[in-house]
XYZ file of C-alpha atoms in Angstrom:
178
model
C -13.547 7.004 19.947
C -9.716 6.282 18.205
C -9.398 7.679 14.116
C -8.831 4.452 11.871
C -5.809 3.251 10.219
C -5.616 3.776 6.767
C -3.338 1.291 5.115
C -1.458 2.610 2.177
C 0.502 -0.072 0.205
C 2.882 0.840 -2.368
C 2.850 -1.505 -5.405
C -0.636 -1.049 -7.266
C -1.594 1.303 -5.166
C 0.762 4.390 -5.862
C 2.744 2.864 -8.691
C 0.666 1.545 -11.066
C 3.423 -1.440 -12.254
C 0.808 -3.493 -14.120
C 0.328 -0.556 -16.353
C 2.384 -0.870 -20.029
C 4.616 2.706 -20.453
C 1.983 3.343 -22.885
C -1.401 3.320 -21.510
C 0.376 4.735 -18.047
C -1.831 6.760 -16.033
C -2.480 10.383 -16.443
C -0.084 12.558 -13.942
C 2.365 9.455 -13.058
C 6.378 10.124 -13.348
C 8.743 7.176 -13.612
C 11.592 6.991 -10.649
C 14.219 4.659 -10.644
C 14.950 3.026 -6.998
C 17.591 0.761 -5.717
C 15.941 0.225 -2.214
C 17.942 -2.857 -0.375
C 14.421 -5.000 -0.703
C 15.311 -4.995 -4.530
C 18.702 -5.104 -4.347
C 17.902 -8.449 -2.100
C 16.368 -9.712 -4.458
C 19.806 -9.611 -6.519
C 21.487 -12.806 -4.994
C 25.064 -13.052 -5.377
C 24.479 -9.242 -7.367
C 26.925 -7.105 -6.404
C 24.809 -3.714 -4.932
C 26.051 -1.533 -7.398
C 25.623 -4.224 -11.178
C 21.574 -4.023 -9.799
C 19.847 -2.665 -11.400
C 17.391 -0.086 -10.197
C 13.994 -0.153 -10.128
C 11.298 1.173 -12.156
C 8.908 2.905 -9.651
C 5.306 5.469 -11.013
C 4.202 7.460 -9.023
C 1.779 10.299 -8.942
C 3.217 13.725 -7.388
C -0.757 14.403 -6.744
C -1.152 11.824 -3.726
C 1.043 13.300 -1.372
C -1.645 15.942 -1.142
C -4.533 14.052 -1.262
C -3.091 11.924 1.330
C -2.402 13.889 3.799
C -5.415 15.567 3.238
C -7.093 12.309 4.654
C -4.579 11.866 7.310
C -6.900 15.155 9.169
C -8.734 12.173 10.058
C -6.695 9.090 9.619
C -3.797 8.091 11.316
C -1.284 6.678 7.875
C 0.539 3.465 8.255
C 3.228 1.796 5.504
C 1.166 -1.894 5.006
C 4.023 -2.525 2.085
C 6.828 -4.829 1.994
C 9.100 -1.247 1.016
C 8.929 -1.869 5.112
C 10.061 1.275 6.286
C 12.121 1.255 3.069
C 8.663 3.993 2.388
C 10.066 6.313 4.220
C 12.983 7.699 2.473
C 12.103 6.475 -1.826
C 8.301 6.707 -1.434
C 7.169 9.526 1.176
C 9.693 12.219 0.646
C 8.276 12.073 -4.044
C 5.080 12.587 -2.649
C 5.381 15.199 0.000
C 5.074 12.713 2.689
C 6.383 12.658 6.959
C 7.794 9.531 7.733
C 4.581 7.192 8.570
C 5.166 4.303 10.836
C 5.529 0.574 9.009
C 3.559 -2.822 8.531
C 6.335 -5.280 10.754
C 5.710 -8.410 8.582
C 6.557 -12.327 9.518
C 9.952 -13.011 8.004
C 8.539 -15.655 6.359
C 4.588 -15.386 5.439
C 2.442 -17.893 6.104
C 0.263 -19.460 3.606
C -2.841 -18.904 4.296
C -5.443 -21.956 3.001
C -8.514 -19.871 3.430
C -8.301 -17.722 0.634
C -6.537 -14.568 2.538
C -4.040 -12.246 1.366
C -0.954 -13.278 3.264
C -1.235 -9.720 4.992
C -4.960 -9.916 5.908
C -4.005 -11.435 9.190
C -0.738 -9.658 9.839
C -2.946 -6.159 9.534
C -6.187 -6.975 11.632
C -3.575 -8.383 14.575
C -1.726 -5.268 14.296
C -5.545 -2.921 13.919
C -6.428 -4.774 17.296
C -10.066 -3.993 16.912
C -9.142 0.284 15.715
C -11.124 0.599 12.457
C -8.904 0.648 9.372
C -9.607 1.261 5.687
C -6.647 -0.659 3.685
C -5.515 0.370 -0.318
C -4.466 -3.243 -2.080
C -4.050 -4.054 -6.007
C -3.680 -8.073 -3.856
C -7.565 -7.982 -1.606
C -10.626 -10.514 -1.991
C -13.725 -11.641 -1.132
C -11.257 -14.323 1.118
C -10.137 -11.069 2.701
C -13.759 -9.189 4.018
C -15.060 -12.802 4.758
C -11.960 -13.258 7.646
C -11.808 -9.524 8.502
C -15.679 -9.773 8.641
C -15.053 -12.256 11.755
C -11.787 -12.015 12.987
C -11.733 -7.815 13.136
C -13.744 -5.989 15.837
C -14.143 -2.576 14.884
C -15.369 -1.289 11.253
C -13.456 -1.813 7.826
C -12.830 -0.559 4.173
C -10.643 -3.051 2.518
C -10.201 -1.433 -0.854
C -8.936 -3.133 -4.201
C -6.590 -1.249 -5.867
C -6.353 -2.592 -9.332
C -2.286 -2.428 -10.409
C -2.858 -1.146 -13.940
C -4.546 2.191 -12.365
C -3.507 3.622 -8.675
C -5.265 5.397 -6.328
C -7.799 6.703 -8.696
C -10.806 9.579 -7.726
C -13.260 6.860 -6.642
C -10.766 5.601 -4.124
C -10.006 8.871 -2.642
C -14.403 9.443 -2.551
C -13.902 6.281 -0.709
C -11.601 6.554 1.925
C -13.333 10.234 2.791
C -16.548 8.774 2.944
C -15.274 5.641 5.834
C -13.931 8.803 7.760
C -16.743 10.780 7.983
C -19.587 7.945 8.348
C -17.555 5.900 11.537
């Protein structure tokens, strides 16, 4: 039996971007980053003039994810793409991870599924997987149940709070219970 994949989104689960600065969850520190994906969102502005992106990260998440790597194959499932290995992974102490390649132009899904859902199901190719993201909903769970032939855990993370102990416990339980 193959090991499950753990698909990790950055913004929301690792970077609680929706938190108010004065209500930032405990353990997070501020990092200023200028990934190419961020610079590309400012067409016509020279890279040197683009204000860095504020990213909040919790260094405790790195060791927790490495613990899960004993039972999962970790994969970035983020619009950061490979840049997560350059900017996010080093802060958390993670080794370089593979990342899902997204379609150039995400489709607007007629059934209310999140645009990442179909590409992740295709990427998993029947392997069991867990996925942490702040954009997951019932339509995604329904789609995965109908189109994915392995077990799956879709774990929505509040983008104001980031990954919590309950999320790590659910991921650990899923991996052990397969």
